[in-house]
Coordinates of C-alpha atoms and ligand atoms in Angstrom, one line a residue:
X1 CA 1.4 102.1 -3.4
X2 CA -1.9 103.8 -4.0
X3 CA -1.9 105.4 -7.4
X4 CA -5.1 107.1 -8.5
X5 CA -3.7 108.4 -11.8
X6 CA -5.8 106.6 -14.5
X7 CA -3.3 107.3 -17.3
X8 CA -0.5 105.8 -15.2
X9 CA -2.6 102.8 -14.3
X10 CA -3.6 102.3 -17.9
X11 CA 0.0 102.4 -19.1
X12 CA 0.9 99.7 -16.5
X13 CA -2.1 97.6 -17.4
X14 CA -1.3 97.6 -21.1
X15 CA 2.4 96.9 -20.5
X16 CA 1.4 94.0 -18.2
X17 CA -0.9 92.6 -20.9
X18 CA 2.0 92.7 -23.3
X19 CA 4.8 91.4 -21.1
X20 CA 2.7 89.1 -18.8
X21 CA 4.8 89.4 -15.6
X22 CA 4.0 87.2 -12.7
X23 CA 3.8 90.1 -10.4
X24 CA 4.0 93.9 -10.4
X25 CA 5.9 95.7 -7.6
X26 CA 5.8 99.5 -7.1
X27 CA 9.1 101.1 -6.1
X28 CA 8.3 103.4 -3.1
X29 CA 11.8 104.7 -2.5
X30 CA 11.9 103.4 1.0
X31 CA 15.2 102.2 2.5
X32 CA 13.5 99.0 3.5
X33 CA 12.4 98.1 0.0
X34 CA 15.8 99.1 -1.5
X35 CA 17.5 96.8 1.0
X36 CA 15.2 94.0 0.1
X37 CA 15.9 94.5 -3.6
X38 CA 19.7 94.5 -3.0
X39 CA 19.3 91.2 -1.2
X40 CA 17.2 89.8 -4.0
X41 CA 19.5 91.1 -6.6
X42 CA 22.4 89.2 -4.9
X43 CA 20.3 86.1 -4.5
X44 CA 19.5 86.0 -8.2
X45 CA 23.2 86.7 -9.2
X46 CA 22.3 90.1 -10.7
X47 CA 24.5 91.8 -8.1
X48 CA 27.4 91.0 -5.8
X49 CA 27.6 92.6 -2.4
X50 CA 31.0 94.2 -1.9
X51 CA 33.0 94.5 1.3
X52 CA 30.6 96.3 3.5
X53 CA 33.4 97.5 5.9
X54 CA 35.4 99.1 3.1
X55 CA 32.6 100.0 0.8
X56 CA 29.3 100.3 2.8
X57 CA 26.2 99.8 0.7
X58 CA 28.2 99.2 -2.4
X59 CA 27.4 96.5 -5.0
X60 CA 28.9 95.1 -8.1
X61 CA 27.4 94.1 -11.4
X62 CA 28.6 92.6 -14.7
X63 CA 26.7 93.2 -18.0
X64 CA 26.7 90.6 -20.7
X65 CA 29.9 90.9 -22.8
X66 CA 27.9 92.0 -25.9
X67 CA 26.2 94.8 -23.9
X68 CA 28.8 97.3 -22.6
X69 CA 27.9 100.7 -24.1
X70 CA 25.2 102.8 -25.7
X71 CA 24.3 101.6 -29.1
X72 CA 23.8 104.5 -31.4
X73 CA 23.1 102.4 -34.5
X74 CA 20.2 100.8 -32.7
X75 CA 18.8 104.0 -31.2
X76 CA 15.9 105.5 -33.1
X77 CA 13.8 108.7 -32.9
X78 CA 10.3 107.5 -33.7
X79 CA 8.6 110.8 -34.7
X80 CA 5.6 110.5 -36.9
X81 CA 7.4 112.1 -39.8
X82 CA 11.0 111.2 -40.8
X83 CA 11.9 114.8 -41.4
X84 CA 11.2 115.6 -37.7
X85 CA 14.0 113.2 -36.7
X86 CA 16.3 114.9 -39.1
X87 CA 19.3 113.6 -41.1
X88 CA 21.5 113.0 -38.1
X89 CA 19.2 110.5 -36.3
X90 CA 18.0 107.0 -37.1
X91 CA 14.3 107.1 -37.7
X92 CA 11.6 104.5 -37.4
X93 CA 7.9 105.0 -38.1
X94 CA 6.2 104.8 -34.7
X95 CA 3.5 102.2 -35.6
X96 CA 6.2 100.0 -37.0
X97 CA 8.4 100.6 -33.9
X98 CA 5.6 99.7 -31.5
X99 CA 4.7 96.6 -33.5
X100 CA 8.3 95.5 -33.8
X101 CA 9.0 95.8 -30.1
X102 CA 5.5 94.4 -29.2
X103 CA 6.7 91.3 -31.1
X104 CA 10.1 91.2 -29.3
X105 CA 8.7 91.9 -25.8
X106 CA 5.5 89.8 -25.9
X107 CA 5.3 87.5 -22.9
X108 CA 9.0 88.2 -22.0
X109 CA 8.3 88.9 -18.3
X110 CA 6.5 85.5 -17.7
X111 CA 7.4 84.2 -14.3
X112 CA 9.2 87.5 -13.6
X113 CA 8.5 90.7 -11.7
X114 CA 7.7 94.0 -13.4
X115 CA 8.9 96.9 -11.3
X116 CA 7.1 100.2 -11.6
X117 CA 9.5 103.1 -10.9
X118 CA 7.9 106.5 -10.6
X119 CA 10.8 109.0 -10.9
X120 CA 11.3 112.7 -11.2
X121 CA 14.0 114.3 -13.3
X122 CA 14.9 117.4 -11.2
X123 CA 13.9 118.2 -7.7
X124 CA 10.4 117.0 -7.1
X125 CA 7.9 119.8 -7.7
X126 CA 10.5 122.3 -9.0
X127 CA 9.3 124.2 -12.1
X128 CA 12.2 122.5 -14.0
X129 CA 11.1 119.0 -13.2
X130 CA 9.5 116.3 -15.3
X131 CA 8.1 113.0 -14.2
X132 CA 8.6 109.5 -15.7
X133 CA 7.4 106.0 -15.0
X134 CA 9.8 103.3 -15.9
X135 CA 8.7 99.7 -16.1
X136 CA 11.5 97.2 -16.0
X137 CA 12.3 93.6 -15.1
X138 CA 15.8 94.4 -14.0
X139 CA 16.7 94.9 -10.3
X140 CA 20.0 96.5 -11.4
X141 CA 17.9 99.1 -13.3
X142 CA 15.8 99.8 -10.2
X143 CA 18.8 100.2 -7.9
X144 CA 20.5 102.5 -10.4
X145 CA 17.4 104.6 -10.9
X146 CA 17.2 104.9 -7.1
X147 CA 20.6 106.6 -7.2
X148 CA 20.3 108.5 -10.4
X149 CA 16.8 110.0 -10.0
X150 CA 14.3 110.9 -7.2
X151 CA 12.1 107.9 -7.0
X152 CA 9.0 106.7 -5.1
X153 CA 5.8 107.8 -3.5
X154 CA 6.4 111.5 -3.5
X155 CA 6.7 111.4 -7.3
X156 CA 3.2 109.9 -7.7
X157 CA 1.8 112.5 -5.3
X158 CA 3.5 115.3 -7.3
X159 CA 2.1 114.0 -10.6
X160 CA -1.5 114.0 -9.3
X161 CA -3.9 113.3 -12.1
X162 CA -1.6 114.9 -14.8
X163 CA -0.9 113.1 -18.1
X164 CA 2.5 114.9 -18.3
X165 CA 4.8 111.9 -17.7
X166 CA 7.1 109.9 -19.8
X167 CA 6.2 106.3 -20.3
X168 CA 9.4 104.2 -20.2
X169 CA 9.3 100.5 -20.9
X170 CA 12.3 98.3 -20.5
X171 CA 12.6 94.6 -20.8
X172 CA 15.8 92.6 -20.6
X173 CA 14.6 89.8 -22.9
X174 CA 17.7 87.8 -24.1
X175 CA 20.2 90.6 -24.4
X176 CA 20.2 89.7 -28.1
X177 CA 22.2 92.3 -30.0
X178 CA 20.1 91.7 -33.2
X179 CA 16.9 92.5 -31.3
X180 CA 18.3 95.4 -29.3
X181 CA 16.3 98.6 -29.7
X182 CA 16.4 101.9 -27.9
X183 CA 13.3 103.8 -29.2
X184 CA 12.2 107.3 -28.4
X185 CA 8.7 108.5 -29.3
X186 CA 8.9 112.3 -28.7
X187 CA 5.3 113.0 -29.7
X188 CA 4.0 110.3 -27.4
X189 CA 6.3 111.0 -24.4
X190 CA 7.3 107.4 -24.6
X191 CA 10.5 105.3 -24.6
X192 CA 11.0 101.6 -25.3
X193 CA 14.2 99.7 -24.6
X194 CA 14.8 96.0 -25.1
X195 CA 17.6 93.4 -25.1
X196 CA 20.0 95.5 -23.2
X197 CA 21.0 95.8 -19.5
X198 CA 23.7 98.5 -20.0
X199 CA 23.1 101.8 -18.1
X200 CA 22.9 104.3 -21.0
X201 CA 20.4 102.1 -22.8
X202 CA 18.2 101.2 -19.8
X203 CA 18.3 103.9 -17.2
X204 CA 15.6 105.6 -19.2
X205 CA 15.7 108.8 -17.1
X206 CA 19.2 109.7 -18.4
X207 CA 20.0 110.0 -22.1
X208 CA 16.6 108.7 -23.4
X209 CA 14.4 111.1 -21.3
X210 CA 16.6 113.9 -19.9
X211 CA 18.2 114.5 -23.3
X212 CA 16.3 112.9 -26.3
X213 CA 12.7 113.4 -25.1
X214 CA 13.4 116.5 -23.0
X215 CA 15.2 118.3 -25.9
X216 CA 12.0 117.8 -27.9
X217 CA 9.9 119.0 -24.9
X218 CA 12.2 122.0 -24.5
X219 CA 11.8 122.9 -28.1
X220 CA 8.0 122.8 -27.8
X221 CA 7.8 124.5 -24.4
X222 CA 10.6 127.1 -24.7
X223 CA 13.4 125.7 -22.6
X224 CA 16.5 123.6 -23.2
X225 CA 17.8 120.2 -22.3
X226 CA 21.5 120.1 -22.8
X227 CA 24.4 117.6 -22.5
X228 CA 26.3 119.9 -20.1
X229 CA 27.9 119.9 -16.8
X230 CA 27.1 122.7 -14.4
X231 CA 29.7 124.1 -12.0
X232 CA 30.0 127.1 -9.6
X233 CA 33.2 129.0 -9.2
X234 CA 33.6 130.7 -5.9
X235 CA 36.1 133.6 -5.3
X236 CA 37.6 134.5 -1.9
X237 CA 34.8 137.0 -1.3
X238 CA 32.3 134.2 -1.4
X239 CA 30.9 135.2 -4.7
X240 CA 29.8 132.2 -6.8
X241 CA 29.3 132.3 -10.6
X242 CA 27.9 129.4 -12.5
X243 CA 29.0 127.9 -15.8
X244 CA 27.5 125.2 -18.0
X245 CA 29.7 123.3 -20.4
X246 CA 29.3 120.8 -23.2
X247 CA 32.0 118.4 -24.4
X248 CA 32.0 115.3 -26.5
X249 CA 32.9 112.1 -24.7
X250 CA 36.6 111.6 -23.6
X251 CA 37.2 115.3 -23.0
X252 CA 37.2 115.2 -19.2
X253 CA 33.7 116.4 -18.5
X254 CA 33.4 114.9 -15.0
X255 CA 36.9 116.0 -14.2
X256 CA 36.0 119.6 -15.0
X257 CA 32.7 119.5 -13.1
X258 CA 34.7 118.4 -10.0
X259 CA 37.8 120.5 -10.6
X260 CA 40.1 121.4 -7.7
X261 CA 41.9 124.8 -8.3
X262 CA 45.7 125.0 -8.3
X263 CA 47.1 125.3 -4.8
X264 CA 47.9 129.0 -5.1
X265 CA 44.3 129.7 -5.7
X266 CA 43.0 127.2 -3.1
X267 CA 44.8 128.9 -0.3
X268 CA 43.4 132.2 -1.3
X269 CA 39.9 130.8 -1.0
X270 CA 38.9 129.9 -4.6
X271 CA 36.9 126.8 -5.1
X272 CA 34.7 125.0 -7.6
X273 CA 31.3 123.5 -6.7
X274 CA 29.7 120.7 -8.7
X275 CA 26.0 121.2 -9.7
X276 CA 25.9 118.4 -12.3
X277 CA 28.3 116.4 -14.4
X278 CA 26.3 115.4 -17.5
X279 CA 22.9 117.1 -18.1
X280 CA 21.6 120.6 -17.7
X281 CA 18.0 121.7 -18.1
X282 CA 18.0 125.4 -18.7
X283 CA 15.1 127.9 -18.4
X284 CA 14.7 131.7 -18.5
X285 CA 14.0 132.8 -14.9
X286 CA 11.6 135.5 -13.8
X287 CA 14.5 138.0 -13.9
X288 CA 15.3 137.2 -17.5
X289 CA 18.5 135.3 -16.7
X290 CA 19.2 131.8 -17.8
X291 CA 18.9 129.3 -14.9
X292 CA 20.2 125.7 -15.0
X293 CA 19.3 122.6 -13.0
X294 CA 20.8 119.2 -13.0
X295 CA 17.9 116.8 -13.5
X296 CA 19.9 113.9 -12.1
X297 CA 20.6 112.8 -8.5
X298 CA 23.7 110.8 -9.1
X299 CA 26.8 110.4 -11.3
X300 CA 27.1 107.5 -13.9
X301 CA 30.8 108.0 -14.3
X302 CA 33.5 106.2 -16.3
X303 CA 35.7 104.4 -13.8
X304 CA 39.0 103.9 -15.8
X305 CA 41.4 106.8 -15.3
X306 CA 39.6 108.1 -12.2
X307 CA 42.2 108.3 -9.4
X308 CA 43.3 110.4 -6.4
X309 CA 45.1 112.7 -8.8
X310 CA 42.8 113.0 -11.8
X311 CA 39.6 113.4 -9.8
X312 CA 39.7 112.8 -6.0
X313 CA 36.2 114.2 -5.7
X314 CA 34.8 111.5 -8.1
X315 CA 36.7 108.9 -6.3
X316 CA 35.3 110.0 -2.9
X317 CA 31.8 109.8 -4.4
X318 CA 32.2 106.0 -4.8
X319 CA 33.0 105.2 -1.2
X320 CA 29.5 104.5 -0.2
X321 CA 26.1 103.5 -1.7
X322 CA 27.7 103.0 -5.2
X323 CA 27.1 100.4 -7.8
X324 CA 30.2 99.4 -9.8
X325 CA 29.6 97.9 -13.3
X326 CA 32.2 96.0 -15.3
X327 CA 35.2 96.9 -13.2
X328 CA 37.7 94.3 -11.8
X329 CA 36.7 92.5 -8.6
X330 CA 39.3 91.9 -5.9
X331 CA 39.1 88.9 -3.6
X332 CA 38.6 91.2 -0.6
X333 CA 35.3 92.4 -2.1
X334 CA 36.7 95.7 -3.3
X335 CA 37.2 96.9 -6.9
X336 CA 39.9 98.0 -9.2
X337 CA 40.2 99.6 -12.7
X338 CA 43.0 100.7 -15.0
X339 CA 44.3 104.0 -13.9
X340 CA 43.1 103.7 -10.3
X341 CA 46.6 103.2 -9.0
X342 CA 49.9 101.6 -10.1
X343 CA 49.2 98.3 -8.3
X344 CA 47.0 96.1 -10.4
X345 CA 45.8 93.2 -8.2
X346 CA 47.3 89.8 -8.9
X347 CA 44.3 87.7 -7.8
X348 CA 41.3 89.6 -9.1
X349 CA 38.5 88.6 -11.5
X350 CA 38.2 90.7 -14.6
X351 CA 35.0 92.4 -15.8
X352 CA 33.9 89.2 -17.5
X353 CA 34.3 87.2 -14.2
X354 CA 37.4 85.3 -15.3
X355 CA 40.6 85.2 -13.2
X356 CA 42.8 88.0 -14.3
X357 CA 46.5 88.3 -15.0
X358 CA 47.6 91.9 -15.0
X359 CA 50.6 91.0 -17.2
X360 CA 48.5 89.4 -19.9
X361 CA 47.8 92.6 -21.8
X362 CA 44.1 92.1 -21.2
X363 CA 42.3 94.9 -19.3
X364 CA 40.9 94.0 -15.9
X365 CA 38.0 96.6 -16.2
X366 CA 36.1 97.3 -19.3
X367 CA 37.2 100.7 -20.8
X368 CA 33.5 101.8 -20.4
X369 CA 33.1 100.4 -16.9
X370 CA 31.2 102.7 -14.6
X371 CA 30.3 103.8 -11.1
X372 CA 26.8 104.9 -10.2
X373 CA 27.2 107.2 -7.2
X374 CA 24.8 109.4 -5.3
X375 CA 25.6 113.1 -6.0
X376 CA 25.2 113.9 -2.3
X377 CA 28.4 111.8 -1.7
X378 CA 30.5 114.4 -3.6
X379 CA 32.7 116.5 -1.4
X380 CA 32.3 119.5 -3.7
X381 CA 28.6 119.2 -4.3
X382 CA 27.2 122.7 -4.6
X383 CA 24.9 123.8 -1.7
X384 CA 22.7 125.0 -4.6
X385 CA 22.5 121.7 -6.5
X386 CA 18.9 121.1 -5.3
X387 CA 17.7 124.6 -5.5
X388 CA 14.3 124.3 -7.2
X389 CA 14.9 127.5 -9.0
X390 CA 18.2 126.3 -10.5
X391 CA 21.4 128.4 -10.7
X392 CA 21.9 131.5 -12.8
X393 CA 24.4 131.0 -15.7
X394 CA 27.1 133.5 -16.4
X395 CA 28.7 131.5 -19.2
X396 CA 28.2 128.5 -21.5
X397 CA 31.3 126.7 -22.7
X398 CA 31.7 124.4 -25.6
X399 CA 34.8 122.3 -26.1
X400 CA 36.5 119.6 -28.0
X401 CA 39.7 117.8 -28.6
X402 CA 41.7 119.7 -31.3
X403 CA 45.4 119.2 -31.9
X404 CA 46.0 122.4 -33.8
X405 CA 43.0 124.4 -34.8
X406 CA 41.2 125.8 -31.7
X407 CA 43.0 128.1 -29.3
X408 CA 43.0 127.4 -25.5
X409 CA 39.9 129.6 -25.2
X410 CA 37.9 132.1 -27.2
X411 CA 34.7 134.0 -26.7
X412 CA 31.9 134.3 -29.3
X413 CA 31.1 137.8 -30.6
X414 CA 27.5 137.5 -29.4
X415 CA 24.7 135.0 -28.8
X416 CA 24.0 134.1 -32.4
X417 CA 27.7 133.7 -33.1
X418 CA 27.9 131.6 -29.9
X419 CA 25.2 129.3 -31.3
X420 CA 27.4 129.0 -34.4
X421 CA 30.4 128.1 -32.3
X422 CA 28.3 125.4 -30.6
X423 CA 27.0 124.1 -33.9
X424 CA 30.6 123.5 -35.3
X425 CA 31.9 121.7 -32.2
X426 CA 34.2 118.9 -33.1
X427 CA 36.6 116.5 -31.6
X428 CA 39.4 114.8 -33.4
X429 CA 39.6 111.1 -33.7
X430 CA 42.6 109.4 -32.2
X431 CA 44.5 106.6 -34.0
X432 CA 43.0 104.0 -31.6
X433 CA 39.5 105.0 -32.6
X434 CA 39.6 105.0 -36.4
X435 CA 43.0 104.7 -37.8
X436 CA 42.9 108.2 -39.1
X437 CA 44.4 110.8 -36.8
X438 CA 43.2 114.4 -36.7
X439 CA 39.8 113.9 -38.5
X440 CA 37.3 116.2 -36.9
X441 CA 34.1 114.5 -35.9
X442 CA 31.4 117.1 -35.6
X443 CA 29.3 116.9 -32.5
X444 CA 27.2 120.1 -32.3
X445 CA 26.7 121.1 -28.6
X446 CA 27.8 117.4 -27.9
X447 CA 24.1 116.6 -28.7
X448 CA 24.6 114.6 -31.9
X449 CA 23.5 111.3 -30.4
X450 CA 21.0 112.9 -28.0
X451 CA 18.9 115.4 -29.9
X452 CA 15.3 114.1 -30.1
X453 CA 14.5 116.1 -33.3
X454 CA 16.0 117.7 -36.4
X455 CA 19.4 119.2 -35.7
X456 CA 18.7 122.3 -37.9
X457 CA 15.5 122.9 -35.9
X458 CA 17.6 122.5 -32.7
X459 CA 20.0 125.2 -33.9
X460 CA 17.0 127.5 -34.6
X461 CA 15.7 126.8 -31.1
X462 CA 19.0 127.9 -29.7
X463 CA 18.8 131.1 -31.7
X464 CA 15.2 131.6 -30.5
X465 CA 16.2 131.1 -26.9
X466 CA 18.5 134.1 -27.4
X467 CA 15.5 136.2 -28.1
X468 CA 13.7 135.3 -24.9
X469 CA 15.6 137.9 -22.9
X470 CA 17.7 141.0 -23.4
X471 CA 21.3 140.7 -24.6
X472 CA 22.8 141.8 -21.3
X473 CA 21.1 138.9 -19.4
X474 CA 22.2 136.2 -21.8
X475 CA 25.1 133.9 -20.8
X476 CA 28.3 134.6 -22.7
X477 CA 29.4 131.8 -24.9
X478 CA 33.0 130.5 -25.0
X479 CA 35.0 127.6 -26.6
X480 CA 37.9 125.9 -25.0
X481 CA 40.4 123.4 -26.1
X482 CA 42.6 121.7 -23.5
X483 CA 44.2 119.3 -26.0
X484 CA 46.4 121.4 -28.3
X485 CA 49.6 119.5 -29.2
X486 CA 53.1 120.6 -30.0
X487 CA 54.9 119.3 -33.1
X488 CA 56.1 116.2 -31.2
X489 CA 52.6 115.3 -30.1
X490 CA 52.9 116.5 -26.5
X491 CA 50.0 118.3 -24.8
X492 CA 51.0 122.0 -24.5
X493 CA 48.5 122.7 -21.7
X494 CA 48.5 120.7 -18.5
X495 CA 44.7 120.5 -18.2
X496 CA 42.9 119.1 -15.1
X497 CA 43.0 121.6 -12.1
X498 CA 45.0 124.1 -14.2
X499 CA 41.9 124.6 -16.3
X500 CA 40.7 126.7 -13.5
X501 CA 43.0 129.5 -14.8
X502 CA 40.9 129.5 -18.0
X503 CA 37.6 129.5 -16.1
X504 CA 38.8 132.5 -14.2
X505 CA 39.4 134.4 -17.5
X506 CA 35.9 133.4 -18.6
X507 CA 34.3 134.8 -15.5
X508 CA 36.4 138.0 -15.7
X509 CA 35.1 138.5 -19.3
X510 CA 31.5 137.9 -18.2
X511 CA 32.0 140.5 -15.5
X512 CA 33.6 143.0 -17.9
X513 CA 36.9 143.0 -16.0
X514 CA 39.3 142.2 -18.9
X515 CA 39.7 143.2 -22.5
X516 CA 40.4 140.7 -25.3
X517 CA 41.8 140.5 -28.8
X518 CA 39.4 140.4 -31.7
X519 CA 40.3 137.7 -34.2
X520 CA 38.4 136.2 -37.2
X521 CA 37.0 133.4 -35.0
X522 CA 36.1 135.5 -31.9
X523 CA 37.7 137.2 -28.8
X524 CA 40.9 135.6 -27.6
X525 CA 42.7 136.5 -24.3
X526 CA 45.7 138.8 -24.0
X527 CA 48.3 136.3 -22.8
X528 CA 48.9 138.3 -19.6
X529 CA 45.2 137.9 -18.6
X530 CA 45.6 134.1 -18.2
X531 CA 47.4 133.9 -14.9
X532 CA 50.1 131.2 -15.0
X533 CA 52.0 132.0 -11.8
X534 CA 52.7 128.8 -9.9
X535 CA 52.1 126.7 -13.0
X536 CA 54.7 124.0 -12.9
X537 CA 54.3 121.8 -15.9
X538 CA 56.8 119.9 -18.1
X539 CA 55.5 119.7 -21.6
X540 CA 58.3 117.2 -22.2
X541 CA 61.4 116.3 -20.3
X542 CA 63.4 119.3 -21.3
X543 CA 60.6 121.8 -21.8
X544 CA 58.8 123.5 -18.9
X545 CA 55.6 125.4 -19.7
X546 CA 56.2 129.1 -20.0
X547 CA 54.8 132.4 -21.4
X548 CA 55.8 131.5 -25.0
X549 CA 53.7 128.3 -24.8
X550 CA 50.8 130.3 -23.6
X551 CA 51.2 132.7 -26.5
X552 CA 51.3 129.7 -28.8
X553 CA 48.1 128.3 -27.3
X554 CA 46.3 131.5 -28.1
X555 CA 47.2 131.7 -31.8
X556 CA 45.0 130.7 -34.6
X557 CA 46.2 129.6 -38.0
X558 CA 44.1 131.0 -40.9
X559 CA 44.8 128.1 -43.3
X560 CA 43.6 125.5 -40.8
X561 CA 40.5 127.6 -40.2
X562 CA 39.8 127.9 -43.9
X563 CA 40.0 124.1 -44.1
X564 CA 37.6 124.1 -41.2
X565 CA 35.2 126.3 -43.1
X566 CA 35.0 123.7 -45.9
X567 CA 34.4 120.9 -43.4
X568 CA 31.7 122.9 -41.7
X569 CA 30.0 123.5 -45.0
X570 CA 29.9 119.8 -45.8
X571 CA 28.6 119.1 -42.3
X572 CA 25.8 121.7 -42.6
X573 CA 24.9 120.2 -46.0
X574 CA 24.5 116.8 -44.3
X575 CA 22.0 118.3 -41.8
X576 CA 20.2 119.8 -44.8
X577 CA 17.8 122.7 -45.4
X578 CA 16.8 123.2 -41.8
X579 CA 20.2 124.7 -40.9
X580 CA 19.2 128.3 -40.1
X581 CA 20.2 130.9 -42.6
X582 CA 21.7 132.9 -39.7
X583 CA 24.3 130.2 -39.0
X584 CA 25.3 130.0 -42.7
X585 CA 25.7 133.8 -42.6
X586 CA 27.9 133.4 -39.5
X587 CA 30.0 130.9 -41.4
X588 CA 30.3 133.2 -44.4
X589 CA 31.2 136.1 -42.2
X590 CA 33.9 134.0 -40.5
X591 CA 35.3 132.9 -43.8
X592 CA 35.4 136.6 -45.1
X593 CA 37.2 137.7 -41.9
X594 CA 39.7 134.8 -42.3
X595 CA 40.4 135.8 -45.9
X596 CA 40.7 139.5 -45.0
X597 CA 43.0 138.6 -42.1
X598 CA 45.2 136.4 -44.4
X599 CA 45.6 139.4 -46.8
X600 CA 46.7 141.7 -44.0
Ligands
OXD1 C1 27.7 109.4 -21.0 C2 27.9 109.7 -22.4 O1 27.7 108.2 -20.6 O2 27.8 110.9 -22.8 O3 27.5 110.3 -20.3 O4 28.1 108.8 -23.2
MN2 MN1 27.1 112.2 -21.3

């Protein structure tokens, strides 16, 4: 490929001097080259070709057993000054970080090929988009990037002679955990990743660029990179309204992005369109509204638990052109994971490649096993998902997993209060995770592991974004909680497709169609405004969901919220002095309202 950009060529030259690959191959995005790489990946044992009749163009990959997830403790923000990384990020001084990884990576591509992947996050040439060049010695990475991003020649053409590109360098090395580093250099537009082959650590366009580097870029340039799904809700008149939503992991983000409305709504003509399932880049448009674009071109979804009932759309995405990682492999060249169906295969290999006995108690698929599927495969992909102008946002939703504290849904009082609501986002730990049940783990805007700069400055950026337009044009901000439990530990709300009923209330609020009840924490629905007709859900064997349960879901308990206030104060103190005074004021105001309310 003919690249005239001197900065790109210099980056490649320097990387080649360091890593000393035998050859350098440019990824052009052509089907012919992709096919050749698939063949080579299989020949080298990096990939396994799956049953092409049942799963056309699908492939299988196993990571090393010590390399199955993102590694937050080995992820660093390498800003020049520690204070710019802030208290919630690991920090490494950039010169030290370069020297350390120079040492680890030197000569590590000897005898190997270094692939040059020019990729665009966002539709090529859209005003939202940003370009990156990833250098890697992994065919698996190349094939994943070809699904997850727009890659190839058109990207180099779009870049022209600009220096505005992210320099991503990835080397597999020995997959040595002790030498594994995921380094972001926000001031240099650079990323380095070594000793891992797991998606979140090595598909540099995703978390490293589209969130950590891009959040920093957005701060400097006046836009936002958020860990959010984007969906469109269509009513029977064909009117589509867009929502972006942030949730910590294990809260059903991909399921919400691909939600199928309850039957009663479906037959009336309601539907949900998916724009993105993980990341939203948000800018103020020419009309002063907030517009969001999904910078990715595929879904890197968690496989276990995905099934015909929980998310048929996600399942359909994986029928073609998909890479499966760390799932169980069946002898007929198809795949299986826990929760796919109730028939675990008897003669499969588990995710480590060993013969698997489903009765052994050992899992066939790793709990973080994944599918990498093209977004265009999705039956409910929005016709607007590649609109270069993005989609206009009506609402922003924050959410978490709370057993008692948060109601099913509430609306913030205004933008600044909404930023406060995002900043106090939390999910409770389950017994399996930590041994302590019900401990809220704060994850502001679900960006804790993904913010490329100081969290307090990030909150201030959110407040500043609210001043970039008039109040009437700002998206309204909400908080949801699908996970409230009754005293016996049963989920009171059914979740999944039924969450549509809550989305409907949210849109009705945005359009000024329904009133709400003012509470110390924000606006809560009148129970009759959450439509539950046709909702058939057994909370437990002798208790069917009814109006009383809905009422219960919408209550808030002052004492729990006062405990919450104390916990938030401690969390803000951890972030430090950069927490905007406005947010502390919001916290104080909420506390005062709670105390007032308790007296009444
Ligand atoms: C993801 C994550 O993989 O947030 O999307 O961890
Ligand atoms: Mn994510």
